[in-house]
PDB file of C-alpha atoms and ligand atoms in Angstrom:
ATOM      1  CA  MET A   1     -58.910 -33.872 -31.983  1.00  0.00           C
ATOM      2  CA  ILE A   2     -55.931 -34.908 -34.108  1.00  0.00           C
ATOM      3  CA  GLY A   3     -55.264 -32.582 -37.068  1.00  0.00           C
ATOM      4  CA  ARG A   4     -55.012 -34.239 -40.461  1.00  0.00           C
ATOM      5  CA  VAL A   5     -51.769 -34.130 -42.408  1.00  0.00           C
ATOM      6  CA  HIS A   6     -52.277 -32.376 -45.761  1.00  0.00           C
ATOM      7  CA  LYS A   7     -48.808 -31.062 -46.550  1.00  0.00           C
ATOM      8  CA  ALA A   8     -45.389 -32.544 -47.124  1.00  0.00           C
ATOM      9  CA  VAL A   9     -42.164 -30.538 -47.037  1.00  0.00           C
ATOM     10  CA  PHE A  10     -39.340 -31.619 -49.344  1.00  0.00           C
ATOM     11  CA  PRO A  11     -36.027 -30.035 -48.286  1.00  0.00           C
ATOM     12  CA  ALA A  12     -34.040 -29.863 -51.522  1.00  0.00           C
ATOM     13  CA  ALA A  13     -31.574 -27.061 -50.909  1.00  0.00           C
ATOM     14  CA  GLY A  14     -28.553 -29.151 -49.883  1.00  0.00           C
ATOM     15  CA  LEU A  15     -25.318 -28.974 -51.850  1.00  0.00           C
ATOM     16  CA  GLY A  16     -25.131 -32.687 -52.669  1.00  0.00           C
ATOM     17  CA  THR A  17     -21.353 -32.828 -52.224  1.00  0.00           C
ATOM     18  CA  ARG A  18     -21.321 -36.645 -52.075  1.00  0.00           C
ATOM     19  CA  PHE A  19     -22.446 -36.691 -55.695  1.00  0.00           C
ATOM     20  CA  LEU A  20     -19.995 -34.214 -57.208  1.00  0.00           C
ATOM     21  CA  PRO A  21     -19.312 -33.464 -60.008  1.00  0.00           C
ATOM     22  CA  ALA A  22     -22.833 -34.447 -61.184  1.00  0.00           C
ATOM     23  CA  THR A  23     -24.336 -32.024 -58.666  1.00  0.00           C
ATOM     24  CA  LYS A  24     -22.124 -29.061 -59.485  1.00  0.00           C
ATOM     25  CA  ALA A  25     -24.731 -27.424 -61.720  1.00  0.00           C
ATOM     26  CA  GLN A  26     -27.629 -29.817 -61.261  1.00  0.00           C
ATOM     27  CA  PRO A  27     -29.702 -30.586 -58.178  1.00  0.00           C
ATOM     28  CA  LYS A  28     -29.180 -34.017 -56.669  1.00  0.00           C
ATOM     29  CA  GLU A  29     -32.985 -34.327 -56.500  1.00  0.00           C
ATOM     30  CA  MET A  30     -33.129 -34.280 -60.321  1.00  0.00           C
ATOM     31  CA  LEU A  31     -30.737 -37.204 -60.857  1.00  0.00           C
ATOM     32  CA  PRO A  32     -32.707 -39.846 -62.771  1.00  0.00           C
ATOM     33  CA  LEU A  33     -33.294 -43.220 -61.203  1.00  0.00           C
ATOM     34  CA  VAL A  34     -33.870 -45.223 -64.415  1.00  0.00           C
ATOM     35  CA  ASP A  35     -35.945 -42.460 -66.048  1.00  0.00           C
ATOM     36  CA  LYS A  36     -37.555 -40.485 -63.220  1.00  0.00           C
ATOM     37  CA  PRO A  37     -35.884 -37.815 -61.096  1.00  0.00           C
ATOM     38  CA  LEU A  38     -35.352 -38.821 -57.460  1.00  0.00           C
ATOM     39  CA  ILE A  39     -37.743 -36.183 -56.181  1.00  0.00           C
ATOM     40  CA  GLN A  40     -40.595 -37.540 -58.289  1.00  0.00           C
ATOM     41  CA  TYR A  41     -40.420 -40.872 -56.436  1.00  0.00           C
ATOM     42  CA  GLY A  42     -40.868 -38.998 -53.151  1.00  0.00           C
ATOM     43  CA  VAL A  43     -43.705 -36.884 -54.530  1.00  0.00           C
ATOM     44  CA  GLU A  44     -45.498 -39.994 -55.832  1.00  0.00           C
ATOM     45  CA  GLU A  45     -45.071 -41.631 -52.413  1.00  0.00           C
ATOM     46  CA  ALA A  46     -46.619 -38.551 -50.757  1.00  0.00           C
ATOM     47  CA  VAL A  47     -49.529 -38.461 -53.226  1.00  0.00           C
ATOM     48  CA  SER A  48     -50.287 -42.142 -52.733  1.00  0.00           C
ATOM     49  CA  SER A  49     -50.181 -41.595 -48.953  1.00  0.00           C
ATOM     50  CA  GLY A  50     -52.972 -38.998 -49.207  1.00  0.00           C
ATOM     51  CA  ILE A  51     -50.923 -35.768 -49.116  1.00  0.00           C
ATOM     52  CA  GLN A  52     -52.493 -32.881 -51.056  1.00  0.00           C
ATOM     53  CA  THR A  53     -49.833 -30.161 -51.082  1.00  0.00           C
ATOM     54  CA  ILE A  54     -46.099 -30.315 -51.552  1.00  0.00           C
ATOM     55  CA  ILE A  55     -43.756 -27.602 -50.304  1.00  0.00           C
ATOM     56  CA  ILE A  56     -40.301 -27.800 -51.832  1.00  0.00           C
ATOM     57  CA  VAL A  57     -37.467 -25.940 -50.106  1.00  0.00           C
ATOM     58  CA  THR A  58     -35.100 -24.973 -52.898  1.00  0.00           C
ATOM     59  CA  GLY A  59     -31.813 -23.148 -53.132  1.00  0.00           C
ATOM     60  CA  ARG A  60     -29.555 -21.662 -55.766  1.00  0.00           C
ATOM     61  CA  GLY A  61     -29.378 -23.615 -59.040  1.00  0.00           C
ATOM     62  CA  LYS A  62     -32.522 -25.598 -58.304  1.00  0.00           C
ATOM     63  CA  SER A  63     -34.870 -24.101 -60.934  1.00  0.00           C
ATOM     64  CA  SER A  64     -35.000 -27.382 -62.870  1.00  0.00           C
ATOM     65  CA  ILE A  65     -37.037 -28.824 -59.967  1.00  0.00           C
ATOM     66  CA  GLU A  66     -39.637 -26.081 -60.464  1.00  0.00           C
ATOM     67  CA  ASP A  67     -39.624 -26.634 -64.230  1.00  0.00           C
ATOM     68  CA  HIS A  68     -40.112 -30.362 -63.752  1.00  0.00           C
ATOM     69  CA  PHE A  69     -43.373 -29.950 -61.821  1.00  0.00           C
ATOM     70  CA  ASP A  70     -44.571 -27.113 -64.064  1.00  0.00           C
ATOM     71  CA  VAL A  71     -46.506 -27.341 -67.332  1.00  0.00           C
ATOM     72  CA  SER A  72     -44.186 -27.564 -70.344  1.00  0.00           C
ATOM     73  CA  PHE A  73     -46.243 -26.000 -73.153  1.00  0.00           C
ATOM     74  CA  GLU A  74     -43.680 -26.457 -75.926  1.00  0.00           C
ATOM     75  CA  LEU A  75     -43.083 -30.099 -75.104  1.00  0.00           C
ATOM     76  CA  GLU A  76     -46.801 -30.832 -74.783  1.00  0.00           C
ATOM     77  CA  GLN A  77     -47.530 -29.116 -78.126  1.00  0.00           C
ATOM     78  CA  LEU A  78     -44.766 -31.053 -79.834  1.00  0.00           C
ATOM     79  CA  LEU A  79     -45.939 -34.397 -78.448  1.00  0.00           C
ATOM     80  CA  GLU A  80     -49.525 -33.540 -79.402  1.00  0.00           C
ATOM     81  CA  SER A  81     -48.584 -32.643 -82.985  1.00  0.00           C
ATOM     82  CA  LYS A  82     -46.611 -35.886 -83.301  1.00  0.00           C
ATOM     83  CA  LYS A  83     -49.526 -37.853 -81.814  1.00  0.00           C
ATOM     84  CA  LYS A  84     -47.333 -39.248 -79.045  1.00  0.00           C
ATOM     85  CA  THR A  85     -50.318 -39.606 -76.749  1.00  0.00           C
ATOM     86  CA  GLU A  86     -48.775 -41.914 -74.175  1.00  0.00           C
ATOM     87  CA  MET A  87     -45.789 -39.650 -73.652  1.00  0.00           C
ATOM     88  CA  LEU A  88     -48.071 -36.640 -73.556  1.00  0.00           C
ATOM     89  CA  SER A  89     -50.220 -38.051 -70.769  1.00  0.00           C
ATOM     90  CA  MET A  90     -47.103 -39.074 -68.815  1.00  0.00           C
ATOM     91  CA  VAL A  91     -45.716 -35.533 -69.062  1.00  0.00           C
ATOM     92  CA  ARG A  92     -49.098 -33.976 -68.150  1.00  0.00           C
ATOM     93  CA  LEU A  93     -49.496 -36.275 -65.176  1.00  0.00           C
ATOM     94  CA  ILE A  94     -46.397 -34.793 -63.539  1.00  0.00           C
ATOM     95  CA  SER A  95     -47.758 -31.244 -63.486  1.00  0.00           C
ATOM     96  CA  ASP A  96     -51.324 -32.390 -62.708  1.00  0.00           C
ATOM     97  CA  MET A  97     -50.217 -34.679 -59.874  1.00  0.00           C
ATOM     98  CA  ILE A  98     -50.342 -32.219 -56.994  1.00  0.00           C
ATOM     99  CA  ASP A  99     -50.212 -28.592 -55.818  1.00  0.00           C
ATOM    100  CA  VAL A 100     -46.632 -27.496 -55.361  1.00  0.00           C
ATOM    101  CA  ALA A 101     -45.399 -24.430 -53.467  1.00  0.00           C
ATOM    102  CA  TYR A 102     -41.769 -23.306 -53.215  1.00  0.00           C
ATOM    103  CA  VAL A 103     -39.757 -21.519 -50.591  1.00  0.00           C
ATOM    104  CA  ARG A 104     -36.086 -20.584 -50.777  1.00  0.00           C
ATOM    105  CA  GLN A 105     -33.302 -21.437 -48.397  1.00  0.00           C
ATOM    106  CA  LYS A 106     -30.696 -18.877 -49.415  1.00  0.00           C
ATOM    107  CA  GLU A 107     -27.810 -20.667 -47.735  1.00  0.00           C
ATOM    108  CA  ALA A 108     -27.533 -24.371 -46.965  1.00  0.00           C
ATOM    109  CA  LEU A 109     -27.542 -23.911 -43.191  1.00  0.00           C
ATOM    110  CA  GLY A 110     -28.722 -27.410 -42.366  1.00  0.00           C
ATOM    111  CA  LEU A 111     -31.789 -29.615 -42.563  1.00  0.00           C
ATOM    112  CA  GLY A 112     -33.380 -28.025 -39.472  1.00  0.00           C
ATOM    113  CA  HIS A 113     -32.975 -24.595 -41.048  1.00  0.00           C
ATOM    114  CA  ALA A 114     -34.484 -25.849 -44.332  1.00  0.00           C
ATOM    115  CA  VAL A 115     -37.541 -27.219 -42.508  1.00  0.00           C
ATOM    116  CA  LEU A 116     -37.887 -23.917 -40.617  1.00  0.00           C
ATOM    117  CA  ARG A 117     -38.080 -22.076 -43.949  1.00  0.00           C
ATOM    118  CA  SER A 118     -41.419 -23.814 -44.588  1.00  0.00           C
ATOM    119  CA  LYS A 119     -43.011 -22.482 -41.361  1.00  0.00           C
ATOM    120  CA  GLU A 120     -45.255 -19.857 -43.039  1.00  0.00           C
ATOM    121  CA  LEU A 121     -46.466 -22.228 -45.746  1.00  0.00           C
ATOM    122  CA  VAL A 122     -47.139 -25.074 -43.319  1.00  0.00           C
ATOM    123  CA  GLY A 123     -48.927 -22.961 -40.681  1.00  0.00           C
ATOM    124  CA  ALA A 124     -50.191 -24.477 -37.434  1.00  0.00           C
ATOM    125  CA  GLU A 125     -50.772 -27.962 -38.848  1.00  0.00           C
ATOM    126  CA  PRO A 126     -49.002 -31.287 -38.539  1.00  0.00           C
ATOM    127  CA  PHE A 127     -46.997 -32.021 -41.686  1.00  0.00           C
ATOM    128  CA  ALA A 128     -44.745 -34.596 -43.308  1.00  0.00           C
ATOM    129  CA  VAL A 129     -41.073 -34.194 -44.244  1.00  0.00           C
ATOM    130  CA  VAL A 130     -39.596 -36.242 -47.096  1.00  0.00           C
ATOM    131  CA  LEU A 131     -35.887 -36.367 -47.941  1.00  0.00           C
ATOM    132  CA  SER A 132     -36.060 -37.399 -51.532  1.00  0.00           C
ATOM    133  CA  ASP A 133     -32.608 -38.958 -51.714  1.00  0.00           C
ATOM    134  CA  ASP A 134     -33.911 -41.687 -49.407  1.00  0.00           C
ATOM    135  CA  ILE A 135     -35.789 -43.866 -51.876  1.00  0.00           C
ATOM    136  CA  ILE A 136     -38.042 -46.406 -50.183  1.00  0.00           C
ATOM    137  CA  ALA A 137     -39.560 -49.357 -52.030  1.00  0.00           C
ATOM    138  CA  SER A 138     -42.448 -50.846 -50.062  1.00  0.00           C
ATOM    139  CA  GLN A 139     -45.871 -52.318 -50.472  1.00  0.00           C
ATOM    140  CA  THR A 140     -47.530 -49.658 -48.317  1.00  0.00           C
ATOM    141  CA  PRO A 141     -45.817 -46.301 -48.925  1.00  0.00           C
ATOM    142  CA  CYS A 142     -43.472 -45.513 -46.034  1.00  0.00           C
ATOM    143  CA  LEU A 143     -45.156 -42.154 -45.431  1.00  0.00           C
ATOM    144  CA  ARG A 144     -48.537 -43.891 -45.211  1.00  0.00           C
ATOM    145  CA  GLN A 145     -47.127 -46.272 -42.577  1.00  0.00           C
ATOM    146  CA  LEU A 146     -46.002 -43.263 -40.495  1.00  0.00           C
ATOM    147  CA  LEU A 147     -49.336 -41.488 -41.005  1.00  0.00           C
ATOM    148  CA  ASP A 148     -51.175 -44.524 -39.640  1.00  0.00           C
ATOM    149  CA  VAL A 149     -49.139 -44.260 -36.425  1.00  0.00           C
ATOM    150  CA  TYR A 150     -49.652 -40.481 -36.295  1.00  0.00           C
ATOM    151  CA  GLU A 151     -53.412 -40.861 -36.738  1.00  0.00           C
ATOM    152  CA  PHE A 152     -53.499 -43.203 -33.732  1.00  0.00           C
ATOM    153  CA  TYR A 153     -51.156 -41.398 -31.321  1.00  0.00           C
ATOM    154  CA  GLY A 154     -51.480 -37.789 -32.552  1.00  0.00           C
ATOM    155  CA  THR A 155     -47.809 -37.033 -32.059  1.00  0.00           C
ATOM    156  CA  SER A 156     -44.633 -36.821 -34.160  1.00  0.00           C
ATOM    157  CA  VAL A 157     -43.396 -40.032 -35.803  1.00  0.00           C
ATOM    158  CA  LEU A 158     -39.990 -40.753 -37.363  1.00  0.00           C
ATOM    159  CA  ALA A 159     -39.007 -43.515 -39.786  1.00  0.00           C
ATOM    160  CA  LEU A 160     -36.420 -45.880 -38.277  1.00  0.00           C
ATOM    161  CA  MET A 161     -34.186 -48.509 -39.815  1.00  0.00           C
ATOM    162  CA  GLU A 162     -31.636 -50.945 -38.375  1.00  0.00           C
ATOM    163  CA  VAL A 163     -28.146 -50.041 -39.551  1.00  0.00           C
ATOM    164  CA  PRO A 164     -24.918 -52.092 -39.187  1.00  0.00           C
ATOM    165  CA  GLY A 165     -22.485 -50.829 -36.540  1.00  0.00           C
ATOM    166  CA  ASP A 166     -19.810 -49.707 -39.000  1.00  0.00           C
ATOM    167  CA  GLN A 167     -22.273 -47.367 -40.735  1.00  0.00           C
ATOM    168  CA  ILE A 168     -24.090 -45.973 -37.709  1.00  0.00           C
ATOM    169  CA  SER A 169     -22.000 -42.798 -37.454  1.00  0.00           C
ATOM    170  CA  ALA A 170     -23.519 -41.504 -40.700  1.00  0.00           C
ATOM    171  CA  TYR A 171     -26.980 -41.201 -39.102  1.00  0.00           C
ATOM    172  CA  GLY A 172     -29.095 -39.703 -36.357  1.00  0.00           C
ATOM    173  CA  VAL A 173     -29.532 -42.612 -33.911  1.00  0.00           C
ATOM    174  CA  VAL A 174     -32.293 -43.107 -31.333  1.00  0.00           C
ATOM    175  CA  ASP A 175     -32.405 -44.412 -27.814  1.00  0.00           C
ATOM    176  CA  ALA A 176     -35.885 -45.937 -27.816  1.00  0.00           C
ATOM    177  CA  GLU A 177     -38.217 -48.233 -25.943  1.00  0.00           C
ATOM    178  CA  LEU A 178     -40.342 -50.804 -27.741  1.00  0.00           C
ATOM    179  CA  VAL A 179     -44.086 -50.124 -27.578  1.00  0.00           C
ATOM    180  CA  LEU A 180     -45.928 -53.378 -26.999  1.00  0.00           C
ATOM    181  CA  ASN A 181     -49.071 -52.547 -28.925  1.00  0.00           C
ATOM    182  CA  GLY A 182     -49.849 -55.970 -30.287  1.00  0.00           C
ATOM    183  CA  SER A 183     -48.168 -55.134 -33.587  1.00  0.00           C
ATOM    184  CA  ASP A 184     -44.996 -56.762 -34.837  1.00  0.00           C
ATOM    185  CA  ASN A 185     -42.436 -55.020 -32.625  1.00  0.00           C
ATOM    186  CA  ARG A 186     -41.936 -52.115 -34.985  1.00  0.00           C
ATOM    187  CA  LEU A 187     -43.124 -49.191 -32.903  1.00  0.00           C
ATOM    188  CA  PHE A 188     -40.851 -47.372 -30.450  1.00  0.00           C
ATOM    189  CA  ARG A 189     -41.201 -44.493 -28.063  1.00  0.00           C
ATOM    190  CA  ILE A 190     -38.114 -42.356 -28.364  1.00  0.00           C
ATOM    191  CA  ARG A 191     -36.175 -41.487 -25.210  1.00  0.00           C
ATOM    192  CA  ASN A 192     -33.296 -39.608 -26.780  1.00  0.00           C
ATOM    193  CA  MET A 193     -31.372 -39.221 -30.024  1.00  0.00           C
ATOM    194  CA  VAL A 194     -27.781 -38.563 -31.046  1.00  0.00           C
ATOM    195  CA  GLU A 195     -26.613 -37.113 -34.364  1.00  0.00           C
ATOM    196  CA  LYS A 196     -23.788 -39.078 -36.008  1.00  0.00           C
ATOM    197  CA  PRO A 197     -22.452 -40.913 -32.914  1.00  0.00           C
ATOM    198  CA  ARG A 198     -19.181 -42.841 -32.846  1.00  0.00           C
ATOM    199  CA  PRO A 199     -20.083 -46.556 -33.092  1.00  0.00           C
ATOM    200  CA  ARG A 200     -19.268 -47.153 -29.416  1.00  0.00           C
ATOM    201  CA  ASP A 201     -21.442 -44.194 -28.319  1.00  0.00           C
ATOM    202  CA  ALA A 202     -24.470 -45.196 -30.419  1.00  0.00           C
ATOM    203  CA  PRO A 203     -27.453 -45.830 -28.100  1.00  0.00           C
ATOM    204  CA  SER A 204     -28.894 -48.458 -30.509  1.00  0.00           C
ATOM    205  CA  ASN A 205     -28.693 -49.659 -34.095  1.00  0.00           C
ATOM    206  CA  LEU A 206     -31.870 -47.748 -35.014  1.00  0.00           C
ATOM    207  CA  ALA A 207     -31.183 -44.855 -37.347  1.00  0.00           C
ATOM    208  CA  ILE A 208     -33.537 -42.066 -38.408  1.00  0.00           C
ATOM    209  CA  ILE A 209     -34.336 -42.238 -42.138  1.00  0.00           C
ATOM    210  CA  GLY A 210     -35.680 -39.383 -44.286  1.00  0.00           C
ATOM    211  CA  ARG A 211     -39.411 -39.574 -43.560  1.00  0.00           C
ATOM    212  CA  TYR A 212     -41.048 -37.710 -40.680  1.00  0.00           C
ATOM    213  CA  ILE A 213     -44.487 -36.682 -39.465  1.00  0.00           C
ATOM    214  CA  LEU A 214     -44.055 -33.589 -37.323  1.00  0.00           C
ATOM    215  CA  THR A 215     -46.384 -31.504 -35.210  1.00  0.00           C
ATOM    216  CA  PRO A 216     -46.019 -27.738 -35.754  1.00  0.00           C
ATOM    217  CA  GLN A 217     -44.293 -27.260 -32.356  1.00  0.00           C
ATOM    218  CA  ILE A 218     -41.151 -28.417 -34.144  1.00  0.00           C
ATOM    219  CA  PHE A 219     -40.760 -24.906 -35.552  1.00  0.00           C
ATOM    220  CA  GLU A 220     -40.391 -23.337 -32.069  1.00  0.00           C
ATOM    221  CA  SER A 221     -37.988 -26.110 -31.132  1.00  0.00           C
ATOM    222  CA  ILE A 222     -35.801 -25.529 -34.196  1.00  0.00           C
ATOM    223  CA  GLU A 223     -35.817 -21.802 -33.430  1.00  0.00           C
ATOM    224  CA  ALA A 224     -34.681 -22.556 -29.884  1.00  0.00           C
ATOM    225  CA  VAL A 225     -31.601 -24.619 -30.778  1.00  0.00           C
ATOM    226  CA  GLU A 226     -28.148 -23.217 -31.410  1.00  0.00           C
ATOM    227  CA  PRO A 227     -26.385 -23.957 -34.688  1.00  0.00           C
ATOM    228  CA  GLY A 228     -24.062 -26.946 -34.409  1.00  0.00           C
ATOM    229  CA  SER A 229     -20.826 -27.669 -36.251  1.00  0.00           C
ATOM    230  CA  GLY A 230     -20.310 -25.705 -39.479  1.00  0.00           C
ATOM    231  CA  GLY A 231     -23.062 -23.281 -38.392  1.00  0.00           C
ATOM    232  CA  GLU A 232     -25.686 -25.839 -39.447  1.00  0.00           C
ATOM    233  CA  ILE A 233     -29.015 -26.128 -37.665  1.00  0.00           C
ATOM    234  CA  GLN A 234     -29.765 -29.826 -37.292  1.00  0.00           C
ATOM    235  CA  LEU A 235     -33.285 -31.231 -37.361  1.00  0.00           C
ATOM    236  CA  THR A 236     -32.180 -33.842 -34.817  1.00  0.00           C
ATOM    237  CA  ASP A 237     -31.387 -31.052 -32.322  1.00  0.00           C
ATOM    238  CA  GLY A 238     -34.850 -29.567 -32.893  1.00  0.00           C
ATOM    239  CA  LEU A 239     -36.415 -32.994 -32.329  1.00  0.00           C
ATOM    240  CA  LYS A 240     -34.424 -33.464 -29.124  1.00  0.00           C
ATOM    241  CA  HIS A 241     -35.655 -30.106 -27.882  1.00  0.00           C
ATOM    242  CA  MET A 242     -39.278 -31.020 -28.707  1.00  0.00           C
ATOM    243  CA  LEU A 243     -38.861 -34.345 -26.921  1.00  0.00           C
ATOM    244  CA  ARG A 244     -38.595 -32.497 -23.588  1.00  0.00           C
ATOM    245  CA  GLU A 245     -42.242 -31.457 -23.906  1.00  0.00           C
ATOM    246  CA  ARG A 246     -43.865 -34.001 -26.206  1.00  0.00           C
ATOM    247  CA  PRO A 247     -43.608 -37.694 -26.966  1.00  0.00           C
ATOM    248  CA  ILE A 248     -42.079 -38.732 -30.281  1.00  0.00           C
ATOM    249  CA  TYR A 249     -42.571 -42.190 -31.748  1.00  0.00           C
ATOM    250  CA  GLY A 250     -40.414 -44.086 -34.205  1.00  0.00           C
ATOM    251  CA  LEU A 251     -41.589 -46.752 -36.623  1.00  0.00           C
ATOM    252  CA  LYS A 252     -39.302 -49.411 -38.044  1.00  0.00           C
ATOM    253  CA  PHE A 253     -41.027 -49.231 -41.427  1.00  0.00           C
ATOM    254  CA  GLU A 254     -41.617 -52.158 -43.747  1.00  0.00           C
ATOM    255  CA  GLY A 255     -39.738 -51.776 -47.014  1.00  0.00           C
ATOM    256  CA  LYS A 256     -36.269 -51.358 -48.482  1.00  0.00           C
ATOM    257  CA  ARG A 257     -34.465 -48.067 -48.372  1.00  0.00           C
ATOM    258  CA  TYR A 258     -31.762 -46.891 -50.790  1.00  0.00           C
ATOM    259  CA  ASP A 259     -29.470 -43.963 -50.052  1.00  0.00           C
ATOM    260  CA  ALA A 260     -29.624 -42.467 -53.522  1.00  0.00           C
ATOM    261  CA  GLY A 261     -27.672 -39.398 -52.391  1.00  0.00           C
ATOM    262  CA  ASP A 262     -24.602 -41.630 -52.245  1.00  0.00           C
ATOM    263  CA  LYS A 263     -22.976 -42.999 -55.406  1.00  0.00           C
ATOM    264  CA  LEU A 264     -23.015 -46.678 -54.411  1.00  0.00           C
ATOM    265  CA  GLY A 265     -26.550 -46.445 -53.005  1.00  0.00           C
ATOM    266  CA  PHE A 266     -27.685 -44.756 -56.206  1.00  0.00           C
ATOM    267  CA  LEU A 267     -26.161 -47.523 -58.354  1.00  0.00           C
ATOM    268  CA  LYS A 268     -27.842 -50.237 -56.260  1.00  0.00           C
ATOM    269  CA  ALA A 269     -31.217 -48.482 -56.572  1.00  0.00           C
ATOM    270  CA  THR A 270     -30.756 -48.046 -60.322  1.00  0.00           C
ATOM    271  CA  VAL A 271     -30.024 -51.739 -60.874  1.00  0.00           C
ATOM    272  CA  GLU A 272     -32.848 -52.985 -58.651  1.00  0.00           C
ATOM    273  CA  PHE A 273     -35.448 -50.558 -59.994  1.00  0.00           C
ATOM    274  CA  ALA A 274     -34.473 -51.328 -63.601  1.00  0.00           C
ATOM    275  CA  LEU A 275     -34.792 -55.073 -62.938  1.00  0.00           C
ATOM    276  CA  GLU A 276     -38.337 -54.507 -61.639  1.00  0.00           C
ATOM    277  CA  ARG A 277     -39.445 -52.592 -64.717  1.00  0.00           C
ATOM    278  CA  PRO A 278     -41.786 -54.504 -67.040  1.00  0.00           C
ATOM    279  CA  ASP A 279     -40.366 -52.731 -70.119  1.00  0.00           C
ATOM    280  CA  LEU A 280     -36.668 -53.120 -69.223  1.00  0.00           C
ATOM    281  CA  GLY A 281     -36.305 -55.842 -66.616  1.00  0.00           C
ATOM    282  CA  ARG A 282     -35.855 -58.882 -68.815  1.00  0.00           C
ATOM    283  CA  ALA A 283     -33.347 -57.370 -71.256  1.00  0.00           C
ATOM    284  CA  PHE A 284     -31.418 -55.770 -68.402  1.00  0.00           C
ATOM    285  CA  ARG A 285     -31.263 -59.064 -66.473  1.00  0.00           C
ATOM    286  CA  GLU A 286     -29.912 -60.835 -69.576  1.00  0.00           C
ATOM    287  CA  TYR A 287     -27.307 -58.136 -69.971  1.00  0.00           C
ATOM    288  CA  LEU A 288     -26.237 -58.453 -66.314  1.00  0.00           C
ATOM    289  CA  ASN A 289     -26.072 -62.246 -66.586  1.00  0.00           C
ATOM    290  CA  ASP A 290     -23.829 -61.967 -69.651  1.00  0.00           C
ATOM    291  CA  LEU A 291     -21.677 -59.431 -67.882  1.00  0.00           C
ATOM    292  CA  CYS A 292     -21.215 -61.785 -64.896  1.00  0.00           C
ATOM    293  CA  LYS A 293     -20.009 -64.569 -67.208  1.00  0.00           C
ATOM    294  CA  GLN A 294     -17.252 -62.409 -68.691  1.00  0.00           C
TER     295      GLN A 294
HETATM  296  P1  LIG B 301     -27.833 -34.297 -46.908  1.00  0.00           P
HETATM  297  O1  LIG B 301     -27.373 -34.618 -45.542  1.00  0.00           O
HETATM  298  O2  LIG B 301     -27.949 -35.418 -47.884  1.00  0.00           O
HETATM  299  O3  LIG B 301     -26.917 -33.139 -47.462  1.00  0.00           O
HETATM  300  O4  LIG B 301     -29.234 -33.562 -46.767  1.00  0.00           O
HETATM  301  P2  LIG B 301     -26.721 -32.628 -48.945  1.00  0.00           P
HETATM  302  O5  LIG B 301     -26.083 -31.298 -48.896  1.00  0.00           O
HETATM  303  O6  LIG B 301     -28.004 -32.694 -49.732  1.00  0.00           O
HETATM  304  O7  LIG B 301     -25.754 -33.718 -49.591  1.00  0.00           O
HETATM  305  P3  LIG B 301     -24.221 -34.094 -49.251  1.00  0.00           P
HETATM  306  O8  LIG B 301     -24.240 -34.777 -47.912  1.00  0.00           O
HETATM  307  O9  LIG B 301     -23.422 -32.822 -49.284  1.00  0.00           O
HETATM  308  O10 LIG B 301     -23.861 -35.004 -50.371  1.00  0.00           O
HETATM  309  C1  LIG B 301     -30.432 -34.253 -46.514  1.00  0.00           C
HETATM  310  C2  LIG B 301     -31.578 -33.490 -47.149  1.00  0.00           C
HETATM  311  O11 LIG B 301     -31.681 -32.199 -46.596  1.00  0.00           O
HETATM  312  C3  LIG B 301     -31.629 -31.199 -47.589  1.00  0.00           C
HETATM  313  C4  LIG B 301     -30.951 -31.856 -48.775  1.00  0.00           C
HETATM  314  O12 LIG B 301     -31.331 -31.246 -49.989  1.00  0.00           O
HETATM  315  C5  LIG B 301     -31.412 -33.305 -48.660  1.00  0.00           C
HETATM  316  O13 LIG B 301     -32.679 -33.491 -49.232  1.00  0.00           O
HETATM  317  N1  LIG B 301     -30.895 -30.025 -47.058  1.00  0.00           N
HETATM  318  C6  LIG B 301     -29.730 -30.199 -46.380  1.00  0.00           C
HETATM  319  C7  LIG B 301     -31.407 -28.762 -47.259  1.00  0.00           C
HETATM  320  O14 LIG B 301     -32.478 -28.582 -47.889  1.00  0.00           O
HETATM  321  N2  LIG B 301     -30.717 -27.684 -46.763  1.00  0.00           N
HETATM  322  C8  LIG B 301     -29.571 -27.839 -46.081  1.00  0.00           C
HETATM  323  O15 LIG B 301     -29.007 -26.811 -45.636  1.00  0.00           O
HETATM  324  C9  LIG B 301     -29.054 -29.123 -45.895  1.00  0.00           C
END
């Protein structure tokens, strides 16, 4: 029988060097996209995909993430006394949304190492991994799309996206075979994967994006791999190790992904999300139109 996925791990202990100086004393995951921190988008995606528990892997200087998902008594009291009921319910919703557990990664030793830190809290269950700087706008939440594949095949599933050749070396890239399952040519069985290949060595244009459903055997696989460059333990190496024993699928998800951990990607997401907002969209569009005429 296939185990159900109840938990999602959010690695949030990286240094965020691409976003310095903003991330010198502030976690990248707390950067606001319009008015919500990046990590809240990921948590909302997990909740609407049916996840019940969130495990956040944090590091030094990340306490604002814990505060964000905690109850803020002073703020709630103030809003209550000023009869700001809408704001009050919005603030309460964040702490009521889901159960959150935290585990520390003392040193940023790589994504694989961060995922391994959640081993005790995850236990022997399949689980999701969400990298919250990958923001995905879609009709069906991306994690839900992966869970649907997992619930059918009962094995690990990665989110895949086509990436132009000149950008491929920033990603983990898969060598994969299309699964003809009557769907719309989005499902692949993975043969191999390469972390950050040179464009001419890339086995395809399909890159791994920050959403995963993993079976618990991944922990043994991560433990078995040697640290790579910079002493970092890569999740891709753990996945490659697991692939020797178990099938892994990849789904070219439906939706648009923004790399909000990168300055340009963050700006694009900010503009597009603001334009979609009922309370801001029209005024912001007018402003942009005026700006273009100048
Ligand atoms: P990134 O590759 O974006 O690295 O990590 P980073 O350190 O956060 O940012 P840059 O590249 O220096 O700008 C992908 C995800 O993995 C987490 C990050 O927090 C991010 O969510 N991560 C990475 C960890 O939790 N621990 C690590 O040791 C490395």
